[in-house]
């Protein structure tokens, strides 16, 4: 369960959000409407001017990033100098998990992440996103936040379906921001962000 009641003064408007949901949440909205700022507040990169962020009934508003059990994924959230195995092991280690090669290869196969010795920085944009998203799953957080992290993946619908299924099997809640309204059909809840305010669609 993610619960946010928070206000944050931005350059052009006031971000003012109030929602409480469990499951898979999709957020759409125009660029600059406050979507990324909301995810950064939940992740702990930014702090609200007032209000709170709760995860599973625990107030995480003032917890440091590494204590929140939350992972934020963006198109740039990868380490370019690591290969696939090292990248996935690194992500798990950050959250105190040890993973073996079998678990890594099973996940890589399921998400169709290329099993190559290339550095992640040399992969295509879509495969970089797959590596980042797979790394987040292996960390086994309580919540994954995805900020436009599916945008360059080929056969995106197929991938999102599998990814959401993995989140549910691992009891990981997911909030994803997307510009593609077709992506919201996989979510349990859909919100639209308009000038800093969230409006529920379903």
PDB file of C-alpha atoms in Angstrom:
ATOM      1  CA  UNK A   1       0.000   0.000   0.000  1.00  0.00           C
ATOM      2  CA  UNK A   2       1.378   3.387  -1.024  1.00  0.00           C
ATOM      3  CA  UNK A   3      -0.127   6.476   0.548  1.00  0.00           C
ATOM      4  CA  UNK A   4       0.934  10.002  -0.378  1.00  0.00           C
ATOM      5  CA  UNK A   5      -0.374  13.278   0.946  1.00  0.00           C
ATOM      6  CA  UNK A   6       2.181  15.873  -0.032  1.00  0.00           C
ATOM      7  CA  UNK A   7       2.704  19.401  -1.277  1.00  0.00           C
ATOM      8  CA  UNK A   8       5.774  20.734  -3.053  1.00  0.00           C
ATOM      9  CA  UNK A   9       6.209  24.232  -4.509  1.00  0.00           C
ATOM     10  CA  UNK A  10       7.541  23.987  -8.041  1.00  0.00           C
ATOM     11  CA  UNK A  11       8.603  26.767 -10.370  1.00  0.00           C
ATOM     12  CA  UNK A  12       5.278  27.147 -12.173  1.00  0.00           C
ATOM     13  CA  UNK A  13       2.741  25.537  -9.835  1.00  0.00           C
ATOM     14  CA  UNK A  14       2.127  23.725  -6.566  1.00  0.00           C
ATOM     15  CA  UNK A  15       2.420  19.934  -6.615  1.00  0.00           C
ATOM     16  CA  UNK A  16      -0.488  18.816  -4.439  1.00  0.00           C
ATOM     17  CA  UNK A  17      -1.180  15.069  -4.391  1.00  0.00           C
ATOM     18  CA  UNK A  18      -3.367  12.910  -2.207  1.00  0.00           C
ATOM     19  CA  UNK A  19      -3.832   9.224  -2.999  1.00  0.00           C
ATOM     20  CA  UNK A  20      -3.773   5.811  -1.366  1.00  0.00           C
ATOM     21  CA  UNK A  21      -3.614   2.653  -3.488  1.00  0.00           C
ATOM     22  CA  UNK A  22      -2.352  -0.908  -3.565  1.00  0.00           C
ATOM     23  CA  UNK A  23      -1.142  -2.761  -6.646  1.00  0.00           C
ATOM     24  CA  UNK A  24      -0.078  -1.494 -10.049  1.00  0.00           C
ATOM     25  CA  UNK A  25      -0.493   2.243 -10.678  1.00  0.00           C
ATOM     26  CA  UNK A  26      -0.060   4.021 -14.021  1.00  0.00           C
ATOM     27  CA  UNK A  27       0.356   7.799 -14.203  1.00  0.00           C
ATOM     28  CA  UNK A  28       0.019   9.766 -17.424  1.00  0.00           C
ATOM     29  CA  UNK A  29       0.149  13.498 -18.097  1.00  0.00           C
ATOM     30  CA  UNK A  30       1.931  16.183 -20.074  1.00  0.00           C
ATOM     31  CA  UNK A  31       5.637  16.884 -19.704  1.00  0.00           C
ATOM     32  CA  UNK A  32       6.285  19.201 -16.780  1.00  0.00           C
ATOM     33  CA  UNK A  33       3.033  18.371 -14.994  1.00  0.00           C
ATOM     34  CA  UNK A  34       4.759  16.976 -11.886  1.00  0.00           C
ATOM     35  CA  UNK A  35       4.938  13.227 -12.565  1.00  0.00           C
ATOM     36  CA  UNK A  36       8.698  12.847 -12.157  1.00  0.00           C
ATOM     37  CA  UNK A  37       8.717  15.113  -9.105  1.00  0.00           C
ATOM     38  CA  UNK A  38       6.136  12.866  -7.455  1.00  0.00           C
ATOM     39  CA  UNK A  39       8.261   9.763  -8.057  1.00  0.00           C
ATOM     40  CA  UNK A  40      11.357  11.538  -6.730  1.00  0.00           C
ATOM     41  CA  UNK A  41       9.466  12.440  -3.542  1.00  0.00           C
ATOM     42  CA  UNK A  42       8.394   8.829  -3.047  1.00  0.00           C
ATOM     43  CA  UNK A  43      11.971   7.649  -3.707  1.00  0.00           C
ATOM     44  CA  UNK A  44      13.422  10.181  -1.247  1.00  0.00           C
ATOM     45  CA  UNK A  45      15.395  12.234  -3.769  1.00  0.00           C
ATOM     46  CA  UNK A  46      13.131  15.202  -2.989  1.00  0.00           C
ATOM     47  CA  UNK A  47      11.250  15.996   0.206  1.00  0.00           C
ATOM     48  CA  UNK A  48       7.728  17.422   0.311  1.00  0.00           C
ATOM     49  CA  UNK A  49       7.300  20.901   1.767  1.00  0.00           C
ATOM     50  CA  UNK A  50       4.486  19.445   3.837  1.00  0.00           C
ATOM     51  CA  UNK A  51       2.690  16.125   4.149  1.00  0.00           C
ATOM     52  CA  UNK A  52       3.911  12.538   4.182  1.00  0.00           C
ATOM     53  CA  UNK A  53       4.724   9.414   2.176  1.00  0.00           C
ATOM     54  CA  UNK A  54       3.745   6.039   3.649  1.00  0.00           C
ATOM     55  CA  UNK A  55       4.605   2.578   2.351  1.00  0.00           C
ATOM     56  CA  UNK A  56       2.769  -0.368   3.901  1.00  0.00           C
ATOM     57  CA  UNK A  57       1.582   1.933   6.715  1.00  0.00           C
ATOM     58  CA  UNK A  58       5.149   2.996   7.575  1.00  0.00           C
ATOM     59  CA  UNK A  59       5.974   6.702   7.299  1.00  0.00           C
ATOM     60  CA  UNK A  60       9.052   6.928   5.048  1.00  0.00           C
ATOM     61  CA  UNK A  61       8.908  10.697   4.476  1.00  0.00           C
ATOM     62  CA  UNK A  62      12.167  11.419   6.279  1.00  0.00           C
ATOM     63  CA  UNK A  63      13.963   8.117   5.734  1.00  0.00           C
ATOM     64  CA  UNK A  64      17.156   8.240   3.639  1.00  0.00           C
ATOM     65  CA  UNK A  65      16.983   6.751   0.150  1.00  0.00           C
ATOM     66  CA  UNK A  66      18.802   3.531   1.093  1.00  0.00           C
ATOM     67  CA  UNK A  67      16.374   2.800   3.957  1.00  0.00           C
ATOM     68  CA  UNK A  68      13.121   3.103   1.993  1.00  0.00           C
ATOM     69  CA  UNK A  69      13.117  -0.259   0.181  1.00  0.00           C
ATOM     70  CA  UNK A  70      12.084   1.621  -2.957  1.00  0.00           C
ATOM     71  CA  UNK A  71      13.797   1.507  -6.366  1.00  0.00           C
ATOM     72  CA  UNK A  72      13.447   4.268  -8.979  1.00  0.00           C
ATOM     73  CA  UNK A  73      14.058   3.257 -12.602  1.00  0.00           C
ATOM     74  CA  UNK A  74      14.623   5.825 -15.364  1.00  0.00           C
ATOM     75  CA  UNK A  75      16.021   5.392 -18.896  1.00  0.00           C
ATOM     76  CA  UNK A  76      19.405   6.480 -17.463  1.00  0.00           C
ATOM     77  CA  UNK A  77      19.479   4.370 -14.285  1.00  0.00           C
ATOM     78  CA  UNK A  78      22.183   1.901 -15.265  1.00  0.00           C
ATOM     79  CA  UNK A  79      25.937   1.553 -14.772  1.00  0.00           C
ATOM     80  CA  UNK A  80      27.419   1.662 -18.302  1.00  0.00           C
ATOM     81  CA  UNK A  81      30.721  -0.030 -17.408  1.00  0.00           C
ATOM     82  CA  UNK A  82      29.178  -3.241 -16.008  1.00  0.00           C
ATOM     83  CA  UNK A  83      28.157  -6.301 -17.999  1.00  0.00           C
ATOM     84  CA  UNK A  84      24.753  -7.942 -17.500  1.00  0.00           C
ATOM     85  CA  UNK A  85      25.657 -10.359 -14.691  1.00  0.00           C
ATOM     86  CA  UNK A  86      27.636  -7.806 -12.719  1.00  0.00           C
ATOM     87  CA  UNK A  87      24.882  -5.224 -13.137  1.00  0.00           C
ATOM     88  CA  UNK A  88      22.165  -7.517 -11.823  1.00  0.00           C
ATOM     89  CA  UNK A  89      24.321  -8.686  -8.914  1.00  0.00           C
ATOM     90  CA  UNK A  90      25.177  -5.061  -8.096  1.00  0.00           C
ATOM     91  CA  UNK A  91      21.497  -4.103  -7.902  1.00  0.00           C
ATOM     92  CA  UNK A  92      20.678  -7.006  -5.608  1.00  0.00           C
ATOM     93  CA  UNK A  93      23.698  -6.293  -3.395  1.00  0.00           C
ATOM     94  CA  UNK A  94      22.545  -2.700  -2.862  1.00  0.00           C
ATOM     95  CA  UNK A  95      19.480  -4.111  -1.111  1.00  0.00           C
ATOM     96  CA  UNK A  96      21.444  -6.733   0.813  1.00  0.00           C
ATOM     97  CA  UNK A  97      20.574  -9.679  -1.444  1.00  0.00           C
ATOM     98  CA  UNK A  98      22.863 -12.291  -2.932  1.00  0.00           C
ATOM     99  CA  UNK A  99      21.806 -13.811  -6.239  1.00  0.00           C
ATOM    100  CA  UNK A 100      23.365 -16.715  -8.102  1.00  0.00           C
ATOM    101  CA  UNK A 101      23.912 -17.081 -11.837  1.00  0.00           C
ATOM    102  CA  UNK A 102      20.882 -19.366 -12.179  1.00  0.00           C
ATOM    103  CA  UNK A 103      18.484 -16.737 -10.809  1.00  0.00           C
ATOM    104  CA  UNK A 104      20.075 -14.086 -13.021  1.00  0.00           C
ATOM    105  CA  UNK A 105      19.857 -16.175 -16.177  1.00  0.00           C
ATOM    106  CA  UNK A 106      16.254 -17.232 -15.500  1.00  0.00           C
ATOM    107  CA  UNK A 107      15.199 -13.603 -15.126  1.00  0.00           C
ATOM    108  CA  UNK A 108      17.232 -12.496 -18.146  1.00  0.00           C
ATOM    109  CA  UNK A 109      15.580 -15.182 -20.269  1.00  0.00           C
ATOM    110  CA  UNK A 110      12.085 -14.334 -19.043  1.00  0.00           C
ATOM    111  CA  UNK A 111      12.520 -10.611 -19.750  1.00  0.00           C
ATOM    112  CA  UNK A 112      14.479 -11.288 -22.947  1.00  0.00           C
ATOM    113  CA  UNK A 113      17.492  -9.365 -21.707  1.00  0.00           C
ATOM    114  CA  UNK A 114      20.456 -10.114 -23.990  1.00  0.00           C
ATOM    115  CA  UNK A 115      22.869 -12.554 -22.366  1.00  0.00           C
ATOM    116  CA  UNK A 116      25.995 -10.945 -23.733  1.00  0.00           C
ATOM    117  CA  UNK A 117      29.368  -9.938 -22.380  1.00  0.00           C
ATOM    118  CA  UNK A 118      28.867  -6.403 -23.657  1.00  0.00           C
ATOM    119  CA  UNK A 119      28.989  -3.524 -21.237  1.00  0.00           C
ATOM    120  CA  UNK A 120      25.494  -2.209 -20.532  1.00  0.00           C
ATOM    121  CA  UNK A 121      26.520   1.172 -21.959  1.00  0.00           C
ATOM    122  CA  UNK A 122      27.018  -0.478 -25.371  1.00  0.00           C
ATOM    123  CA  UNK A 123      23.530  -2.015 -25.545  1.00  0.00           C
ATOM    124  CA  UNK A 124      20.565  -0.538 -27.411  1.00  0.00           C
ATOM    125  CA  UNK A 125      18.308   1.918 -25.566  1.00  0.00           C
ATOM    126  CA  UNK A 126      15.612  -0.722 -25.158  1.00  0.00           C
ATOM    127  CA  UNK A 127      18.021  -3.307 -23.789  1.00  0.00           C
ATOM    128  CA  UNK A 128      19.497  -0.765 -21.372  1.00  0.00           C
ATOM    129  CA  UNK A 129      15.976  -0.234 -20.034  1.00  0.00           C
ATOM    130  CA  UNK A 130      15.461  -3.994 -19.733  1.00  0.00           C
ATOM    131  CA  UNK A 131      18.671  -4.327 -17.711  1.00  0.00           C
ATOM    132  CA  UNK A 132      17.615  -1.497 -15.368  1.00  0.00           C
ATOM    133  CA  UNK A 133      14.152  -2.997 -14.880  1.00  0.00           C
ATOM    134  CA  UNK A 134      15.529  -6.503 -14.320  1.00  0.00           C
ATOM    135  CA  UNK A 135      17.998  -5.097 -11.782  1.00  0.00           C
ATOM    136  CA  UNK A 136      15.107  -3.506  -9.880  1.00  0.00           C
ATOM    137  CA  UNK A 137      13.232  -6.834  -9.708  1.00  0.00           C
ATOM    138  CA  UNK A 138      16.278  -8.668  -8.327  1.00  0.00           C
ATOM    139  CA  UNK A 139      16.615  -6.074  -5.563  1.00  0.00           C
ATOM    140  CA  UNK A 140      13.190  -7.288  -4.293  1.00  0.00           C
ATOM    141  CA  UNK A 141      12.060  -3.875  -2.966  1.00  0.00           C
ATOM    142  CA  UNK A 142       8.580  -3.166  -1.635  1.00  0.00           C
ATOM    143  CA  UNK A 143       7.987  -0.666  -4.430  1.00  0.00           C
ATOM    144  CA  UNK A 144       9.400  -0.040  -7.901  1.00  0.00           C
ATOM    145  CA  UNK A 145       8.951   3.379  -9.504  1.00  0.00           C
ATOM    146  CA  UNK A 146       9.382   3.502 -13.294  1.00  0.00           C
ATOM    147  CA  UNK A 147       9.744   6.933 -14.909  1.00  0.00           C
ATOM    148  CA  UNK A 148       9.361   6.459 -18.674  1.00  0.00           C
ATOM    149  CA  UNK A 149      11.394   3.281 -18.279  1.00  0.00           C
ATOM    150  CA  UNK A 150       9.480   1.213 -20.862  1.00  0.00           C
ATOM    151  CA  UNK A 151       9.575   3.770 -23.675  1.00  0.00           C
ATOM    152  CA  UNK A 152      12.319   2.291 -25.886  1.00  0.00           C
ATOM    153  CA  UNK A 153      11.551  -1.415 -25.466  1.00  0.00           C
ATOM    154  CA  UNK A 154      10.467  -3.329 -28.561  1.00  0.00           C
ATOM    155  CA  UNK A 155       7.332  -5.472 -28.170  1.00  0.00           C
ATOM    156  CA  UNK A 156       6.566  -3.226 -25.208  1.00  0.00           C
ATOM    157  CA  UNK A 157       3.106  -4.622 -24.430  1.00  0.00           C
ATOM    158  CA  UNK A 158       4.475  -8.148 -24.116  1.00  0.00           C
ATOM    159  CA  UNK A 159       7.293  -6.937 -21.877  1.00  0.00           C
ATOM    160  CA  UNK A 160       5.071  -4.855 -19.575  1.00  0.00           C
ATOM    161  CA  UNK A 161       2.709  -7.801 -19.147  1.00  0.00           C
ATOM    162  CA  UNK A 162       5.554 -10.066 -18.047  1.00  0.00           C
ATOM    163  CA  UNK A 163       7.091  -7.379 -15.836  1.00  0.00           C
ATOM    164  CA  UNK A 164       3.851  -6.673 -13.989  1.00  0.00           C
ATOM    165  CA  UNK A 165       3.317 -10.406 -13.499  1.00  0.00           C
ATOM    166  CA  UNK A 166       6.808 -10.656 -11.969  1.00  0.00           C
ATOM    167  CA  UNK A 167       6.076  -7.743  -9.643  1.00  0.00           C
ATOM    168  CA  UNK A 168       2.877  -9.396  -8.459  1.00  0.00           C
ATOM    169  CA  UNK A 169       4.563 -12.774  -7.932  1.00  0.00           C
ATOM    170  CA  UNK A 170       7.286 -11.100  -5.865  1.00  0.00           C
ATOM    171  CA  UNK A 171       4.755  -8.943  -3.961  1.00  0.00           C
ATOM    172  CA  UNK A 172       6.308  -5.758  -5.332  1.00  0.00           C
ATOM    173  CA  UNK A 173       4.084  -2.755  -5.874  1.00  0.00           C
ATOM    174  CA  UNK A 174       4.676  -0.752  -9.037  1.00  0.00           C
ATOM    175  CA  UNK A 175       4.065   2.843 -10.075  1.00  0.00           C
ATOM    176  CA  UNK A 176       4.927   3.647 -13.672  1.00  0.00           C
ATOM    177  CA  UNK A 177       4.832   6.952 -15.520  1.00  0.00           C
ATOM    178  CA  UNK A 178       4.169   6.776 -19.245  1.00  0.00           C
ATOM    179  CA  UNK A 179       3.321   9.069 -22.145  1.00  0.00           C
ATOM    180  CA  UNK A 180       1.648   6.199 -23.999  1.00  0.00           C
ATOM    181  CA  UNK A 181      -1.989   5.855 -22.916  1.00  0.00           C
ATOM    182  CA  UNK A 182      -1.996   2.301 -24.311  1.00  0.00           C
ATOM    183  CA  UNK A 183       0.306   1.285 -21.455  1.00  0.00           C
ATOM    184  CA  UNK A 184      -2.272   2.028 -18.754  1.00  0.00           C
ATOM    185  CA  UNK A 185      -4.440  -0.970 -19.641  1.00  0.00           C
ATOM    186  CA  UNK A 186      -2.058  -3.216 -17.699  1.00  0.00           C
ATOM    187  CA  UNK A 187      -2.513  -1.272 -14.445  1.00  0.00           C
ATOM    188  CA  UNK A 188      -4.926  -1.696 -11.548  1.00  0.00           C
ATOM    189  CA  UNK A 189      -5.264   2.080 -11.201  1.00  0.00           C
ATOM    190  CA  UNK A 190      -4.786   4.965 -13.640  1.00  0.00           C
ATOM    191  CA  UNK A 191      -4.151   8.578 -12.664  1.00  0.00           C
ATOM    192  CA  UNK A 192      -3.636  11.656 -14.828  1.00  0.00           C
ATOM    193  CA  UNK A 193      -1.355  14.427 -13.557  1.00  0.00           C
ATOM    194  CA  UNK A 194      -2.481  17.954 -14.467  1.00  0.00           C
ATOM    195  CA  UNK A 195      -0.510  20.964 -13.218  1.00  0.00           C
ATOM    196  CA  UNK A 196       0.569  19.195 -10.055  1.00  0.00           C
ATOM    197  CA  UNK A 197      -2.756  17.532  -9.215  1.00  0.00           C
ATOM    198  CA  UNK A 198      -3.607  13.841  -9.608  1.00  0.00           C
ATOM    199  CA  UNK A 199      -6.965  12.909 -11.122  1.00  0.00           C
ATOM    200  CA  UNK A 200      -8.118   9.286 -10.887  1.00  0.00           C
ATOM    201  CA  UNK A 201      -9.438   7.635 -14.059  1.00  0.00           C
ATOM    202  CA  UNK A 202      -9.949   4.132 -12.588  1.00  0.00           C
TER     203      UNK A 202
END
